[in-house]
PDB file of C-alpha atoms in Angstrom:
ATOM      1  CA  MET A   1     -25.447  15.308 -15.344  1.00 81.00           C
ATOM      2  CA  HIS A   2     -25.572  14.556 -19.061  1.00 85.00           C
ATOM      3  CA  SER A   3     -21.821  13.946 -19.381  1.00 85.00           C
ATOM      4  CA  ILE A   4     -21.816  11.870 -16.177  1.00 83.00           C
ATOM      5  CA  ALA A   5     -24.630   9.702 -17.541  1.00 85.00           C
ATOM      6  CA  LEU A   6     -22.751   9.247 -20.833  1.00 88.00           C
ATOM      7  CA  ARG A   7     -19.514   8.235 -19.093  1.00 86.00           C
ATOM      8  CA  ALA A   8     -21.409   5.864 -16.793  1.00 84.00           C
ATOM      9  CA  GLY A   9     -23.295   4.360 -19.696  1.00 90.00           C
ATOM     10  CA  VAL A  10     -26.704   5.044 -18.195  1.00 90.00           C
ATOM     11  CA  ASN A  11     -29.728   7.051 -19.170  1.00 89.00           C
ATOM     12  CA  LYS A  12     -29.723  10.629 -17.847  1.00 88.00           C
ATOM     13  CA  ALA A  13     -33.262  10.146 -16.497  1.00 90.00           C
ATOM     14  CA  LEU A  14     -32.082   7.146 -14.489  1.00 88.00           C
ATOM     15  CA  LEU A  15     -29.279   9.216 -12.992  1.00 86.00           C
ATOM     16  CA  HIS A  16     -31.757  11.924 -12.003  1.00 87.00           C
ATOM     17  CA  TYR A  17     -34.145   9.333 -10.576  1.00 89.00           C
ATOM     18  CA  TYR A  18     -31.541   7.992  -8.150  1.00 88.00           C
ATOM     19  CA  PHE A  19     -29.627  11.182  -7.340  1.00 88.00           C
ATOM     20  CA  HIS A  20     -32.123  14.014  -8.052  1.00 87.00           C
ATOM     21  CA  SER A  21     -29.367  16.581  -8.642  1.00 84.00           C
ATOM     22  CA  LYS A  22     -25.702  17.040  -9.380  1.00 81.00           C
ATOM     23  CA  GLU A  23     -25.196  18.242  -5.803  1.00 80.00           C
ATOM     24  CA  MET A  24     -26.745  15.054  -4.373  1.00 84.00           C
ATOM     25  CA  LEU A  25     -24.578  12.901  -6.650  1.00 85.00           C
ATOM     26  CA  PHE A  26     -21.540  14.874  -5.526  1.00 81.00           C
ATOM     27  CA  GLU A  27     -22.383  14.447  -1.836  1.00 81.00           C
ATOM     28  CA  ILE A  28     -22.969  10.706  -2.176  1.00 85.00           C
ATOM     29  CA  THR A  29     -19.734  10.294  -4.144  1.00 80.00           C
ATOM     30  CA  LEU A  30     -17.833  12.298  -1.555  1.00 77.00           C
ATOM     31  CA  LYS A  31     -19.244  10.196   1.289  1.00 79.00           C
ATOM     32  CA  ARG A  32     -18.204   7.042  -0.535  1.00 81.00           C
ATOM     33  CA  VAL A  33     -14.645   8.289  -1.028  1.00 75.00           C
ATOM     34  CA  VAL A  34     -14.181   9.405   2.586  1.00 74.00           C
ATOM     35  CA  GLU A  35     -15.851   6.282   4.029  1.00 78.00           C
ATOM     36  CA  LEU A  36     -13.689   4.000   1.930  1.00 78.00           C
ATOM     37  CA  LEU A  37     -10.504   5.729   3.001  1.00 76.00           C
ATOM     38  CA  TRP A  38     -11.412   5.900   6.717  1.00 76.00           C
ATOM     39  CA  ASN A  39     -12.596   2.290   6.773  1.00 78.00           C
ATOM     40  CA  ASN A  40      -9.274   1.185   5.314  1.00 76.00           C
ATOM     41  CA  VAL A  41      -7.395   3.353   7.815  1.00 75.00           C
ATOM     42  CA  GLN A  42      -9.435   1.965  10.697  1.00 76.00           C
ATOM     43  CA  THR A  43      -8.798  -1.627   9.571  1.00 77.00           C
ATOM     44  CA  GLU A  44      -5.058  -1.014   9.304  1.00 74.00           C
ATOM     45  CA  LEU A  45      -4.934   0.702  12.694  1.00 73.00           C
ATOM     46  CA  ALA A  46      -6.800  -2.101  14.420  1.00 74.00           C
ATOM     47  CA  ALA A  47      -4.479  -4.708  12.938  1.00 72.00           C
ATOM     48  CA  HIS A  48      -1.061  -3.075  13.230  1.00 64.00           C
ATOM     49  CA  VAL A  49      -0.737  -0.065  15.502  1.00 63.00           C
ATOM     50  CA  GLN A  50       0.299  -0.375  19.137  1.00 69.00           C
ATOM     51  CA  GLY A  51       0.968   3.280  19.971  1.00 69.00           C
ATOM     52  CA  ASN A  52       4.001   3.485  17.698  1.00 75.00           C
ATOM     53  CA  LEU A  53       4.343   6.428  15.306  1.00 76.00           C
ATOM     54  CA  ARG A  54       6.234   4.412  12.683  1.00 76.00           C
ATOM     55  CA  ALA A  55       3.533   1.706  12.708  1.00 77.00           C
ATOM     56  CA  LEU A  56       0.884   4.425  12.561  1.00 76.00           C
ATOM     57  CA  ILE A  57       2.440   5.971   9.460  1.00 77.00           C
ATOM     58  CA  GLN A  58       2.862   2.577   7.816  1.00 78.00           C
ATOM     59  CA  ALA A  59      -0.786   1.728   8.539  1.00 76.00           C
ATOM     60  CA  ILE A  60      -2.039   5.033   7.106  1.00 75.00           C
ATOM     61  CA  VAL A  61       0.176   4.723   4.041  1.00 78.00           C
ATOM     62  CA  SER A  62      -0.991   1.149   3.502  1.00 78.00           C
ATOM     63  CA  ALA A  63      -4.640   2.220   3.745  1.00 77.00           C
ATOM     64  CA  TYR A  64      -3.967   5.142   1.439  1.00 77.00           C
ATOM     65  CA  ILE A  65      -2.325   2.970  -1.203  1.00 78.00           C
ATOM     66  CA  THR A  66      -4.996   0.263  -0.937  1.00 78.00           C
ATOM     67  CA  THR A  67      -7.783   2.809  -1.333  1.00 77.00           C
ATOM     68  CA  PHE A  68      -6.261   4.996  -4.002  1.00 77.00           C
ATOM     69  CA  ALA A  69      -4.598   2.297  -6.106  1.00 80.00           C
ATOM     70  CA  SER A  70      -8.035   1.116  -7.140  1.00 78.00           C
ATOM     71  CA  ASN A  71      -9.453   4.684  -7.224  1.00 76.00           C
ATOM     72  CA  PRO A  72      -6.686   6.880  -8.700  1.00 78.00           C
ATOM     73  CA  ASP A  73      -8.850  10.014  -9.030  1.00 79.00           C
ATOM     74  CA  PHE A  74      -9.767  10.103  -5.321  1.00 76.00           C
ATOM     75  CA  PRO A  75      -6.658  11.972  -4.054  1.00 75.00           C
ATOM     76  CA  ARG A  76      -7.124  14.859  -6.462  1.00 78.00           C
ATOM     77  CA  PHE A  77     -10.836  14.928  -5.623  1.00 76.00           C
ATOM     78  CA  ILE A  78     -10.217  15.018  -1.862  1.00 73.00           C
ATOM     79  CA  PHE A  79      -7.412  17.595  -2.025  1.00 76.00           C
ATOM     80  CA  ARG A  80      -9.461  19.883  -4.275  1.00 80.00           C
ATOM     81  CA  GLU A  81     -12.430  19.812  -1.929  1.00 78.00           C
ATOM     82  CA  PHE A  82     -10.250  20.227   1.156  1.00 75.00           C
ATOM     83  CA  SER A  83      -8.315  23.158  -0.326  1.00 81.00           C
ATOM     84  CA  GLN A  84     -11.542  24.912  -1.303  1.00 83.00           C
ATOM     85  CA  ALA A  85     -12.968  24.349   2.193  1.00 79.00           C
ATOM     86  CA  SER A  86     -16.105  23.018   0.557  1.00 77.00           C
ATOM     87  CA  PRO A  87     -18.943  23.121   3.113  1.00 82.00           C
ATOM     88  CA  THR A  88     -20.251  19.840   1.705  1.00 79.00           C
ATOM     89  CA  PHE A  89     -16.824  18.223   2.068  1.00 76.00           C
ATOM     90  CA  LEU A  90     -16.297  19.522   5.605  1.00 78.00           C
ATOM     91  CA  GLY A  91     -19.778  18.361   6.628  1.00 80.00           C
ATOM     92  CA  VAL A  92     -19.265  14.901   5.136  1.00 76.00           C
ATOM     93  CA  LEU A  93     -15.820  14.624   6.698  1.00 72.00           C
ATOM     94  CA  LYS A  94     -17.163  15.589  10.128  1.00 75.00           C
ATOM     95  CA  GLU A  95     -20.014  13.082   9.784  1.00 74.00           C
ATOM     96  CA  ILE A  96     -17.719  10.231   8.738  1.00 68.00           C
ATOM     97  CA  VAL A  97     -15.043  10.969  11.329  1.00 63.00           C
ATOM     98  CA  SER A  98     -17.587  11.143  14.152  1.00 67.00           C
ATOM     99  CA  SER A  99     -19.144   7.839  13.072  1.00 63.00           C
ATOM    100  CA  ILE A 100     -15.786   6.007  13.104  1.00 59.00           C
ATOM    101  CA  SER A 101     -14.055   7.942  15.834  1.00 56.00           C
ATOM    102  CA  ILE A 102     -11.577   5.232  16.820  1.00 59.00           C
ATOM    103  CA  ALA A 103      -9.303   5.903  13.821  1.00 62.00           C
ATOM    104  CA  PRO A 104      -8.926   9.673  14.328  1.00 65.00           C
ATOM    105  CA  GLN A 105      -8.627   9.260  18.107  1.00 70.00           C
ATOM    106  CA  THR A 106      -5.887   6.676  17.664  1.00 71.00           C
ATOM    107  CA  ILE A 107      -4.020   8.725  15.083  1.00 74.00           C
ATOM    108  CA  PHE A 108      -4.162  11.983  17.001  1.00 76.00           C
ATOM    109  CA  SER A 109      -3.339  10.450  20.396  1.00 79.00           C
ATOM    110  CA  ILE A 110      -0.181   8.802  19.010  1.00 80.00           C
ATOM    111  CA  TYR A 111       0.679  11.995  17.154  1.00 80.00           C
ATOM    112  CA  ALA A 112       0.197  14.104  20.322  1.00 83.00           C
ATOM    113  CA  LYS A 113       2.298  11.694  22.392  1.00 84.00           C
ATOM    114  CA  GLU A 114       5.189  11.943  19.925  1.00 83.00           C
ATOM    115  CA  MET A 115       4.958  15.751  19.846  1.00 84.00           C
ATOM    116  CA  LYS A 116       4.999  15.864  23.630  1.00 88.00           C
ATOM    117  CA  LYS A 117       8.110  13.663  23.696  1.00 86.00           C
ATOM    118  CA  GLY A 118       9.733  16.047  21.222  1.00 85.00           C
ATOM    119  CA  SER A 119      10.376  13.333  18.647  1.00 82.00           C
ATOM    120  CA  ILE A 120       8.418  15.264  15.998  1.00 80.00           C
ATOM    121  CA  GLN A 121       7.831  18.944  15.369  1.00 80.00           C
ATOM    122  CA  ARG A 122       4.522  20.532  16.220  1.00 80.00           C
ATOM    123  CA  ILE A 123       2.184  21.050  13.280  1.00 78.00           C
ATOM    124  CA  GLU A 124      -1.587  21.055  13.092  1.00 78.00           C
ATOM    125  CA  PRO A 125      -2.926  17.478  13.064  1.00 71.00           C
ATOM    126  CA  VAL A 126      -4.908  18.059   9.877  1.00 71.00           C
ATOM    127  CA  HIS A 127      -1.712  19.254   8.157  1.00 76.00           C
ATOM    128  CA  PHE A 128       0.055  16.125   9.398  1.00 73.00           C
ATOM    129  CA  MET A 129      -2.657  13.982   7.787  1.00 69.00           C
ATOM    130  CA  MET A 130      -2.712  15.930   4.523  1.00 70.00           C
ATOM    131  CA  ASN A 131       1.090  15.842   4.226  1.00 72.00           C
ATOM    132  CA  LEU A 132       1.102  12.140   4.972  1.00 68.00           C
ATOM    133  CA  MET A 133      -1.503  11.488   2.277  1.00 64.00           C
ATOM    134  CA  GLU A 134       0.337  13.656  -0.219  1.00 67.00           C
ATOM    135  CA  CYS A 135       3.735  12.054   0.425  1.00 65.00           C
ATOM    136  CA  ALA A 136       2.597   8.448   0.851  1.00 57.00           C
ATOM    137  CA  PRO A 137       3.137   7.413  -2.771  1.00 55.00           C
ATOM    138  CA  LEU A 138       6.727   8.705  -2.616  1.00 57.00           C
ATOM    139  CA  LEU A 139       7.486   6.341   0.255  1.00 52.00           C
ATOM    140  CA  PHE A 140       6.826   3.345  -1.986  1.00 47.00           C
ATOM    141  CA  SER A 141       8.285   4.548  -5.289  1.00 45.00           C
TER     142      SER A 141
END
């Protein structure tokens, strides 16, 4: 907490007053990251996707770039927590996804439709999303 307070330019006591513990600060930060990403995805989906996989991928990539261009440490943060199967991360992710269910429902219904048609190979939906997030910057380089 001390090094976080120093980097933020605030008093350590103030940090403890608002967040009470490092774990609480972590959870709030994690919620902010996931909410920001999903809100951007949801906005892009509502504006551009009409059941088309290519439009879906473009919308997700656009949301990814918008979110992470201004927050370059977020991808590493999310991938680390996901790869460690952090209970806090999984709980926050479940909470966020259930509160904005239209984005995941849209993504996975289009994805399932394309798999059923045979136009894409079958992989777990979460792997599809993680691969898409990992490869998104390469699509625009």
